[in-house]
mmCIF file of C-alpha atoms (C1' of nucleotides) in Angstrom:
data_model
loop_
_atom_site.group_PDB
_atom_site.id
_atom_site.type_symbol
_atom_site.label_atom_id
_atom_site.label_comp_id
_atom_site.label_asym_id
_atom_site.label_seq_id
_atom_site.Cartn_x
_atom_site.Cartn_y
_atom_site.Cartn_z
ATOM 1 C CA MET A 1 140.129 48.439 -108.184
ATOM 2 C CA PRO A 2 143.325 49.229 -110.082
ATOM 3 C CA SER A 3 142.205 52.708 -111.080
ATOM 4 C CA GLU A 4 141.873 53.639 -107.396
ATOM 5 C CA SER A 5 145.035 54.439 -105.515
ATOM 6 C CA ASP A 6 146.239 52.108 -102.820
ATOM 7 C CA PHE A 7 146.009 54.889 -100.263
ATOM 8 C CA ASP A 8 145.116 53.313 -96.968
ATOM 9 C CA LEU A 9 144.318 54.714 -93.548
ATOM 10 C CA GLN A 10 147.248 52.781 -92.158
ATOM 11 C CA GLN A 11 149.542 54.727 -94.456
ATOM 12 C CA PHE A 12 147.936 58.072 -93.622
ATOM 13 C CA LEU A 13 150.391 59.931 -91.453
ATOM 14 C CA PRO A 14 147.919 61.593 -89.064
ATOM 15 C CA TYR A 15 146.419 58.174 -88.384
ATOM 16 C CA LEU A 16 149.773 56.476 -87.949
ATOM 17 C CA LEU A 17 150.971 59.217 -85.627
ATOM 18 C CA ASN A 18 147.814 59.067 -83.589
ATOM 19 C CA GLN A 19 147.963 55.297 -83.166
ATOM 20 C CA ALA A 20 151.633 55.322 -82.262
ATOM 21 C CA ALA A 21 151.175 58.206 -79.828
ATOM 22 C CA GLU A 22 148.254 56.464 -78.188
ATOM 23 C CA GLN A 23 150.166 53.238 -77.728
ATOM 24 C CA ALA A 24 153.120 55.090 -76.281
ATOM 25 C CA SER A 25 151.041 57.298 -73.970
ATOM 26 C CA LEU A 26 148.973 54.446 -72.598
ATOM 27 C CA GLY A 27 152.076 52.685 -71.434
ATOM 28 C CA PHE A 28 153.685 55.575 -69.650
ATOM 29 C CA GLN A 29 150.602 57.180 -68.210
ATOM 30 C CA THR A 30 150.003 54.136 -66.020
ATOM 31 C CA LEU A 31 153.260 54.979 -64.268
ATOM 32 C CA TYR A 32 152.496 58.538 -63.234
ATOM 33 C CA LYS A 33 148.850 57.705 -62.759
ATOM 34 C CA THR A 34 149.095 54.606 -60.593
ATOM 35 C CA ARG A 35 152.165 55.685 -58.639
ATOM 36 C CA TYR A 36 151.273 59.317 -58.052
ATOM 37 C CA GLY A 37 147.699 59.840 -59.261
ATOM 38 C CA MET A 38 148.878 62.385 -61.789
ATOM 39 C CA LEU A 39 147.372 63.433 -65.085
ATOM 40 C CA ARG A 40 149.400 64.234 -68.176
ATOM 41 C CA THR A 41 149.795 67.961 -67.560
ATOM 42 C CA GLU A 42 150.764 67.376 -63.947
ATOM 43 C CA TRP A 43 153.516 65.020 -65.041
ATOM 44 C CA ARG A 44 154.738 67.601 -67.536
ATOM 45 C CA VAL A 45 154.758 70.381 -64.960
ATOM 46 C CA LEU A 46 156.564 68.164 -62.482
ATOM 47 C CA PHE A 47 159.050 67.273 -65.178
ATOM 48 C CA HIS A 48 159.870 70.843 -66.090
ATOM 49 C CA LEU A 49 160.275 71.955 -62.492
ATOM 50 C CA GLY A 50 162.417 68.931 -61.722
ATOM 51 C CA ARG A 51 164.523 69.252 -64.823
ATOM 52 C CA TYR A 52 165.002 73.004 -65.014
ATOM 53 C CA GLY A 53 164.439 74.190 -61.478
ATOM 54 C CA GLU A 54 161.975 76.637 -60.024
ATOM 55 C CA MET A 55 160.195 79.085 -62.274
ATOM 56 C CA THR A 56 156.929 80.987 -62.590
ATOM 57 C CA ALA A 57 153.807 79.595 -64.218
ATOM 58 C CA LYS A 58 154.414 81.901 -67.144
ATOM 59 C CA ALA A 59 157.868 80.444 -67.698
ATOM 60 C CA LEU A 60 156.363 76.970 -67.457
ATOM 61 C CA CYS A 61 153.858 77.843 -70.150
ATOM 62 C CA ASP A 62 156.594 79.007 -72.483
ATOM 63 C CA ARG A 63 158.977 76.129 -71.829
ATOM 64 C CA GLY A 64 156.361 73.393 -71.910
ATOM 65 C CA ARG A 65 154.107 74.681 -74.690
ATOM 66 C CA LEU A 66 151.262 74.603 -72.193
ATOM 67 C CA HIS A 67 148.315 76.952 -71.909
ATOM 68 C CA LYS A 68 148.114 78.973 -68.709
ATOM 69 C CA THR A 69 144.786 77.398 -67.735
ATOM 70 C CA LYS A 70 146.269 73.913 -67.900
ATOM 71 C CA VAL A 71 149.259 74.986 -65.856
ATOM 72 C CA SER A 72 147.076 76.743 -63.316
ATOM 73 C CA ARG A 73 145.058 73.596 -62.642
ATOM 74 C CA ALA A 74 148.047 71.278 -62.654
ATOM 75 C CA VAL A 75 149.909 73.505 -60.195
ATOM 76 C CA ALA A 76 146.910 73.621 -57.874
ATOM 77 C CA LYS A 77 146.689 69.845 -57.855
ATOM 78 C CA LEU A 78 150.420 69.311 -57.363
ATOM 79 C CA GLU A 79 150.344 71.830 -54.540
ATOM 80 C CA GLY A 80 147.426 70.024 -52.911
ATOM 81 C CA ARG A 81 149.432 66.818 -52.984
ATOM 82 C CA ARG A 82 152.454 68.575 -51.496
ATOM 83 C CA PHE A 83 154.634 68.083 -54.561
ATOM 84 C CA LEU A 84 155.311 71.782 -54.971
ATOM 85 C CA GLN A 85 155.151 75.085 -53.127
ATOM 86 C CA ARG A 86 154.523 78.620 -54.276
ATOM 87 C CA ARG A 87 156.585 81.580 -53.236
ATOM 88 C CA THR A 88 155.602 85.159 -53.946
ATOM 89 C CA VAL A 89 158.294 87.497 -55.147
ATOM 90 C CA PRO A 90 158.287 91.172 -54.139
ATOM 91 C CA GLN A 91 159.330 92.349 -57.612
ATOM 92 C CA ASP A 92 156.035 91.332 -59.183
ATOM 93 C CA ARG A 93 153.164 90.377 -56.942
ATOM 94 C CA ARG A 94 151.115 88.980 -59.827
ATOM 95 C CA ALA A 95 153.469 86.053 -60.246
ATOM 96 C CA GLU A 96 154.574 83.257 -57.957
ATOM 97 C CA VAL A 97 157.692 81.139 -58.211
ATOM 98 C CA LEU A 98 156.975 77.421 -58.190
ATOM 99 C CA ALA A 99 159.403 74.991 -56.605
ATOM 100 C CA LEU A 100 159.214 71.258 -55.958
ATOM 101 C CA THR A 101 159.124 69.993 -52.389
ATOM 102 C CA ALA A 102 161.245 67.064 -51.272
ATOM 103 C CA ALA A 103 158.334 64.773 -52.137
ATOM 104 C CA GLY A 104 158.085 66.432 -55.534
ATOM 105 C CA ARG A 105 161.759 65.967 -56.214
ATOM 106 C CA ALA A 106 161.505 62.313 -55.203
ATOM 107 C CA ALA A 107 158.574 61.773 -57.557
ATOM 108 C CA TYR A 108 160.466 63.526 -60.321
ATOM 109 C CA ALA A 109 163.570 61.416 -59.785
ATOM 110 C CA ASP A 110 161.495 58.254 -59.894
ATOM 111 C CA LEU A 111 159.476 59.179 -62.971
ATOM 112 C CA HIS A 112 162.466 60.634 -64.748
ATOM 113 C CA ALA A 113 164.294 57.334 -64.367
ATOM 114 C CA GLN A 114 161.223 55.379 -65.412
ATOM 115 C CA ALA A 115 160.799 57.587 -68.459
ATOM 116 C CA GLN A 116 164.256 56.742 -69.664
ATOM 117 C CA VAL A 117 163.631 53.042 -69.192
ATOM 118 C CA PHE A 118 160.314 53.324 -70.954
ATOM 119 C CA ASP A 119 161.817 55.231 -73.846
ATOM 120 C CA ARG A 120 164.429 52.561 -74.374
ATOM 121 C CA GLN A 121 161.825 49.796 -74.245
ATOM 122 C CA LEU A 122 159.713 51.596 -76.809
ATOM 123 C CA THR A 123 162.525 51.786 -79.313
ATOM 124 C CA ALA A 124 163.909 48.347 -78.565
ATOM 125 C CA GLY A 125 162.360 47.113 -81.811
ATOM 126 C CA LEU A 126 164.097 49.791 -83.879
ATOM 127 C CA SER A 127 167.628 49.948 -85.151
ATOM 128 C CA PRO A 128 169.702 52.913 -83.908
ATOM 129 C CA ALA A 129 169.452 54.469 -87.357
ATOM 130 C CA GLN A 130 165.664 54.008 -87.381
ATOM 131 C CA ASP A 131 165.434 55.476 -83.911
ATOM 132 C CA GLN A 132 167.412 58.547 -84.907
ATOM 133 C CA ALA A 133 165.479 59.020 -88.145
ATOM 134 C CA LEU A 134 162.204 58.716 -86.274
ATOM 135 C CA ARG A 135 163.073 61.374 -83.726
ATOM 136 C CA GLN A 136 164.402 63.763 -86.336
ATOM 137 C CA ALA A 137 161.249 63.424 -88.400
ATOM 138 C CA LEU A 138 159.024 63.835 -85.343
ATOM 139 C CA VAL A 139 160.791 67.014 -84.284
ATOM 140 C CA ILE A 140 160.077 68.456 -87.712
ATOM 141 C CA LEU A 141 156.442 67.345 -87.732
ATOM 142 C CA ALA A 142 155.876 68.576 -84.186
ATOM 143 C CA LYS A 143 157.346 71.942 -85.174
ATOM 144 C CA LEU A 144 159.555 71.930 -82.116
ATOM 145 C CA MET B 1 174.334 69.526 -63.850
ATOM 146 C CA PRO B 2 176.871 67.153 -65.364
ATOM 147 C CA SER B 3 175.989 64.219 -63.125
ATOM 148 C CA GLU B 4 172.412 64.348 -64.361
ATOM 149 C CA SER B 5 171.580 62.921 -67.763
ATOM 150 C CA ASP B 6 170.551 65.195 -70.585
ATOM 151 C CA PHE B 7 167.205 63.445 -70.873
ATOM 152 C CA ASP B 8 164.685 66.024 -72.005
ATOM 153 C CA LEU B 9 160.943 65.954 -72.530
ATOM 154 C CA GLN B 10 161.509 66.935 -76.139
ATOM 155 C CA GLN B 11 163.506 63.754 -76.611
ATOM 156 C CA PHE B 12 160.962 61.604 -74.802
ATOM 157 C CA LEU B 13 159.226 59.550 -77.448
ATOM 158 C CA PRO B 14 155.695 59.615 -75.999
ATOM 159 C CA TYR B 15 155.918 63.411 -75.855
ATOM 160 C CA LEU B 16 157.349 63.734 -79.351
ATOM 161 C CA LEU B 17 154.715 61.420 -80.758
ATOM 162 C CA ASN B 18 151.950 63.270 -79.001
ATOM 163 C CA GLN B 19 153.086 66.664 -80.248
ATOM 164 C CA ALA B 20 153.567 65.457 -83.820
ATOM 165 C CA ALA B 21 150.218 63.661 -83.807
ATOM 166 C CA GLU B 22 148.490 66.752 -82.476
ATOM 167 C CA GLN B 23 149.982 68.988 -85.144
ATOM 168 C CA ALA B 24 149.020 66.541 -87.867
ATOM 169 C CA SER B 25 145.498 65.959 -86.584
ATOM 170 C CA LEU B 26 144.711 69.633 -86.174
ATOM 171 C CA GLY B 27 145.390 70.257 -89.821
ATOM 172 C CA PHE B 28 143.314 67.475 -91.241
ATOM 173 C CA GLN B 29 140.420 67.593 -88.837
ATOM 174 C CA THR B 30 139.462 71.047 -90.088
ATOM 175 C CA LEU B 31 138.754 69.447 -93.466
ATOM 176 C CA TYR B 32 136.252 66.830 -92.368
ATOM 177 C CA LYS B 33 134.906 69.093 -89.691
ATOM 178 C CA THR B 34 134.294 72.273 -91.665
ATOM 179 C CA ARG B 35 133.251 70.559 -94.901
ATOM 180 C CA TYR B 36 131.069 67.811 -93.481
ATOM 181 C CA GLY B 37 130.662 68.447 -89.766
ATOM 182 C CA MET B 38 132.300 65.146 -88.955
ATOM 183 C CA LEU B 39 134.208 64.025 -85.890
ATOM 184 C CA ARG B 40 137.255 61.787 -86.003
ATOM 185 C CA THR B 41 135.460 58.469 -85.668
ATOM 186 C CA GLU B 42 132.912 59.460 -88.298
ATOM 187 C CA TRP B 43 135.668 60.229 -90.747
ATOM 188 C CA ARG B 44 137.260 56.858 -90.026
ATOM 189 C CA VAL B 45 134.008 54.984 -90.493
ATOM 190 C CA LEU B 46 133.333 56.846 -93.734
ATOM 191 C CA PHE B 47 136.826 56.020 -94.877
ATOM 192 C CA HIS B 48 136.526 52.300 -94.266
ATOM 193 C CA LEU B 49 133.148 52.013 -95.954
ATOM 194 C CA GLY B 50 134.374 54.066 -98.905
ATOM 195 C CA ARG B 51 137.621 52.204 -99.237
ATOM 196 C CA TYR B 52 136.529 48.629 -98.615
ATOM 197 C CA GLY B 53 132.812 48.658 -99.402
ATOM 198 C CA GLU B 54 129.813 47.760 -97.314
ATOM 199 C CA MET B 55 130.250 45.759 -94.149
ATOM 200 C CA THR B 56 128.691 45.255 -90.730
ATOM 201 C CA ALA B 57 129.555 47.328 -87.666
ATOM 202 C CA LYS B 58 131.425 44.333 -86.277
ATOM 203 C CA ALA B 59 133.611 44.162 -89.370
ATOM 204 C CA LEU B 60 134.201 47.900 -89.079
ATOM 205 C CA CYS B 61 135.344 47.474 -85.489
ATOM 206 C CA ASP B 62 137.842 44.806 -86.486
ATOM 207 C CA ARG B 63 139.185 46.592 -89.569
ATOM 208 C CA GLY B 64 139.362 50.030 -87.994
ATOM 209 C CA ARG B 65 140.500 49.105 -84.490
ATOM 210 C CA LEU B 66 137.439 50.888 -83.178
ATOM 211 C CA HIS B 67 135.327 50.005 -80.189
ATOM 212 C CA LYS B 68 131.737 49.053 -80.942
ATOM 213 C CA THR B 69 130.351 51.944 -78.915
ATOM 214 C CA LYS B 70 132.290 54.453 -80.990
ATOM 215 C CA VAL B 71 131.152 52.832 -84.215
ATOM 216 C CA SER B 72 127.554 52.709 -83.035
ATOM 217 C CA ARG B 73 127.479 56.439 -82.396
ATOM 218 C CA ALA B 74 129.375 57.363 -85.545
ATOM 219 C CA VAL B 75 127.069 55.231 -87.691
ATOM 220 C CA ALA B 76 123.991 56.833 -86.136
ATOM 221 C CA LYS B 77 125.316 60.277 -86.930
ATOM 222 C CA LEU B 78 126.392 59.429 -90.479
ATOM 223 C CA GLU B 79 122.979 57.866 -91.040
ATOM 224 C CA GLY B 80 121.263 60.995 -89.749
ATOM 225 C CA ARG B 81 123.223 63.063 -92.228
ATOM 226 C CA ARG B 82 122.318 60.664 -95.064
ATOM 227 C CA PHE B 83 125.873 59.540 -95.660
ATOM 228 C CA LEU B 84 125.056 55.877 -95.131
ATOM 229 C CA GLN B 85 122.159 53.450 -94.968
ATOM 230 C CA ARG B 86 121.601 50.271 -93.015
ATOM 231 C CA ARG B 87 120.272 47.071 -94.488
ATOM 232 C CA THR B 88 119.175 44.118 -92.399
ATOM 233 C CA VAL B 89 120.256 40.714 -93.587
ATOM 234 C CA PRO B 90 118.005 37.672 -93.075
ATOM 235 C CA GLN B 91 120.909 35.391 -92.150
ATOM 236 C CA ASP B 92 121.560 37.217 -88.883
ATOM 237 C CA ARG B 93 119.019 39.684 -87.687
ATOM 238 C CA ARG B 94 121.305 41.061 -84.980
ATOM 239 C CA ALA B 95 123.588 42.666 -87.542
ATOM 240 C CA GLU B 96 123.027 45.266 -90.224
ATOM 241 C CA VAL B 97 125.117 45.855 -93.317
ATOM 242 C CA LEU B 98 126.258 49.454 -93.663
ATOM 243 C CA ALA B 99 126.643 51.050 -97.078
ATOM 244 C CA LEU B 100 127.450 54.589 -98.151
ATOM 245 C CA THR B 101 124.829 56.606 -99.999
ATOM 246 C CA ALA B 102 125.709 58.658 -103.071
ATOM 247 C CA ALA B 103 126.331 61.622 -100.767
ATOM 248 C CA GLY B 104 128.534 59.433 -98.596
ATOM 249 C CA ARG B 105 130.548 58.245 -101.558
ATOM 250 C CA ALA B 106 130.982 61.826 -102.732
ATOM 251 C CA ALA B 107 132.216 62.906 -99.295
ATOM 252 C CA TYR B 108 134.570 59.948 -99.221
ATOM 253 C CA ALA B 109 135.977 60.740 -102.660
ATOM 254 C CA ASP B 110 136.578 64.333 -101.637
ATOM 255 C CA LEU B 111 138.176 63.573 -98.288
ATOM 256 C CA HIS B 112 140.177 60.699 -99.692
ATOM 257 C CA ALA B 113 141.718 63.008 -102.266
ATOM 258 C CA GLN B 114 142.316 65.712 -99.662
ATOM 259 C CA ALA B 115 143.951 63.187 -97.361
ATOM 260 C CA GLN B 116 146.492 62.305 -100.007
ATOM 261 C CA VAL B 117 147.277 65.946 -100.624
ATOM 262 C CA PHE B 118 147.552 66.572 -96.906
ATOM 263 C CA ASP B 119 149.818 63.605 -96.395
ATOM 264 C CA ARG B 120 152.192 64.843 -99.072
ATOM 265 C CA GLN B 121 152.227 68.341 -97.601
ATOM 266 C CA LEU B 122 153.019 66.947 -94.151
ATOM 267 C CA THR B 123 156.067 65.097 -95.378
ATOM 268 C CA ALA B 124 157.216 67.811 -97.761
ATOM 269 C CA GLY B 125 159.938 68.736 -95.262
ATOM 270 C CA LEU B 126 161.290 65.190 -95.133
ATOM 271 C CA SER B 127 163.545 63.368 -97.535
ATOM 272 C CA PRO B 128 162.068 60.227 -99.151
ATOM 273 C CA ALA B 129 164.340 58.112 -96.975
ATOM 274 C CA GLN B 130 163.229 59.982 -93.846
ATOM 275 C CA ASP B 131 159.616 59.587 -94.861
ATOM 276 C CA GLN B 132 159.976 55.864 -95.327
ATOM 277 C CA ALA B 133 161.906 55.394 -92.097
ATOM 278 C CA LEU B 134 159.284 57.398 -90.219
ATOM 279 C CA ARG B 135 156.379 55.307 -91.474
ATOM 280 C CA GLN B 136 158.162 52.040 -90.831
ATOM 281 C CA ALA B 137 158.976 53.035 -87.281
ATOM 282 C CA LEU B 138 155.434 54.272 -86.641
ATOM 283 C CA VAL B 139 153.902 51.022 -87.861
ATOM 284 C CA ILE B 140 156.046 49.182 -85.345
ATOM 285 C CA LEU B 141 155.258 51.570 -82.498
ATOM 286 C CA ALA B 142 151.535 51.555 -83.303
ATOM 287 C CA LYS B 143 151.599 47.750 -83.246
ATOM 288 C CA LEU B 144 149.760 47.641 -86.558
ATOM 289 C "C1'" DT C 1 125.512 31.264 -73.079
ATOM 290 C "C1'" DA C 2 127.658 34.119 -76.587
ATOM 291 C "C1'" DT C 3 127.342 37.839 -80.029
ATOM 292 C "C1'" DT C 4 125.655 42.338 -82.252
ATOM 293 C "C1'" DG C 5 124.682 46.590 -81.258
ATOM 294 C "C1'" DT C 6 122.779 50.481 -78.135
ATOM 295 C "C1'" DT C 7 122.618 53.526 -74.147
ATOM 296 C "C1'" DA C 8 124.433 55.574 -69.992
ATOM 297 C "C1'" DT C 9 128.157 57.311 -67.465
ATOM 298 C "C1'" DA C 10 132.490 59.004 -66.132
ATOM 299 C "C1'" DC C 11 137.008 60.625 -66.920
ATOM 300 C "C1'" DT C 12 140.583 62.885 -69.727
ATOM 301 C "C1'" DC C 13 142.022 66.351 -72.858
ATOM 302 C "C1'" DT C 14 141.535 70.630 -75.361
ATOM 303 C "C1'" DA C 15 139.963 75.408 -76.211
ATOM 304 C "C1'" DT C 16 138.020 79.770 -75.118
ATOM 305 C "C1'" DA C 17 135.848 83.437 -72.658
ATOM 306 C "C1'" DA C 18 135.455 86.038 -68.572
ATOM 307 C "C1'" DC C 19 137.296 87.364 -64.507
ATOM 308 C "C1'" DT C 20 140.945 89.120 -60.473
ATOM 309 C "C1'" DA C 21 144.857 91.446 -59.140
ATOM 310 C "C1'" DT C 22 148.610 93.563 -60.209
ATOM 311 C "C1'" DA C 23 151.838 96.235 -63.441
ATOM 312 C "C1'" DT D 1 146.186 99.049 -71.177
ATOM 313 C "C1'" DA D 2 148.770 94.886 -70.696
ATOM 314 C "C1'" DT D 3 150.223 90.824 -68.020
ATOM 315 C "C1'" DA D 4 149.938 86.722 -64.510
ATOM 316 C "C1'" DG D 5 146.982 83.719 -63.052
ATOM 317 C "C1'" DT D 6 142.138 81.740 -61.931
ATOM 318 C "C1'" DT D 7 137.517 79.969 -62.808
ATOM 319 C "C1'" DA D 8 133.779 78.367 -65.702
ATOM 320 C "C1'" DT D 9 132.144 75.978 -69.559
ATOM 321 C "C1'" DA D 10 131.796 73.300 -73.619
ATOM 322 C "C1'" DG D 11 133.364 70.104 -76.992
ATOM 323 C "C1'" DA D 12 135.896 66.145 -78.191
ATOM 324 C "C1'" DG D 13 138.161 61.665 -77.106
ATOM 325 C "C1'" DT D 14 138.355 57.454 -74.388
ATOM 326 C "C1'" DA D 15 136.767 53.549 -71.475
ATOM 327 C "C1'" DT D 16 133.563 50.557 -69.231
ATOM 328 C "C1'" DA D 17 129.311 48.666 -67.519
ATOM 329 C "C1'" DA D 18 124.705 47.411 -68.327
ATOM 330 C "C1'" DC D 19 121.259 46.395 -71.407
ATOM 331 C "C1'" DA D 20 118.092 44.488 -75.531
ATOM 332 C "C1'" DA D 21 117.666 41.486 -79.264
ATOM 333 C "C1'" DT D 22 119.156 37.602 -81.517
ATOM 334 C "C1'" DA D 23 122.017 33.418 -82.206
#
DNA sequence: TATTGTTATACTCTATAACTATA
DNA sequence: TATAGTTATAGAGTATAACAATA
């Protein structure tokens, strides 16, 4: 049909983004899932605490663009697995400071290294210019 | 920490892709959801039937990279809302050919047009070269 | 035996409301 | 009144196994 545009689902950006994100997530999630039994939010919480040091759940929410209910559950699970500890602070007894344990730091170091390897593998099929253009565009689209 | 790399979640491709995909999906899903009460798979099934004409569920699975259980449920719902009809074919009585009704074609025409508008709005903040580079890279990452 | 399609089930992810305890 | 965090619940997305009907 020449009068109809050639618009195709595979050119529709939300579809393309979704398919690419799914492919990328599937690969990496097996790492934190099989090695440490973590879900996505738990990996993100572990990452932020490992990368930026101890902080409250509120700070985690702000830094990680995570809702407080997600953080609350992820923290409880990471605590249960001895990857982090809570510490109350006298200044404000509503909040608790979250810090990784030695086991948590080890898991972070492992996953952090794996993430870098994985990231490089993902973009192995792209030229450096393509890689850079991709990330720039994604930052804009993600409104980061 | 200078000895530690600057690797950041916001530079991690699976994270970037996920955030961008989420932003993009949220915008468009309100269209097919509020206008037609559709879920994602239903919109995709409607799209393929509208774009490529009638076909069996099996063909839909192959074209749309959808699992047969998703298609089965989406087809049942679209049928219930009178957006498509089934037709048995004598050659193979296991399969049914799916075809949009007039209402289905109207919904497709509307959403198809809206999708093009939405796609252009999404990439309004990107240069044509950025846009092209983005789509090329996503096709590779999505393994399309 | 293999294929088309359906149903059941479970897990993950997201979103929101309601609640507590502190401030 | 507002804030930090928890619990409950529902909707949506994903994945797999088991099944019926037909080839």
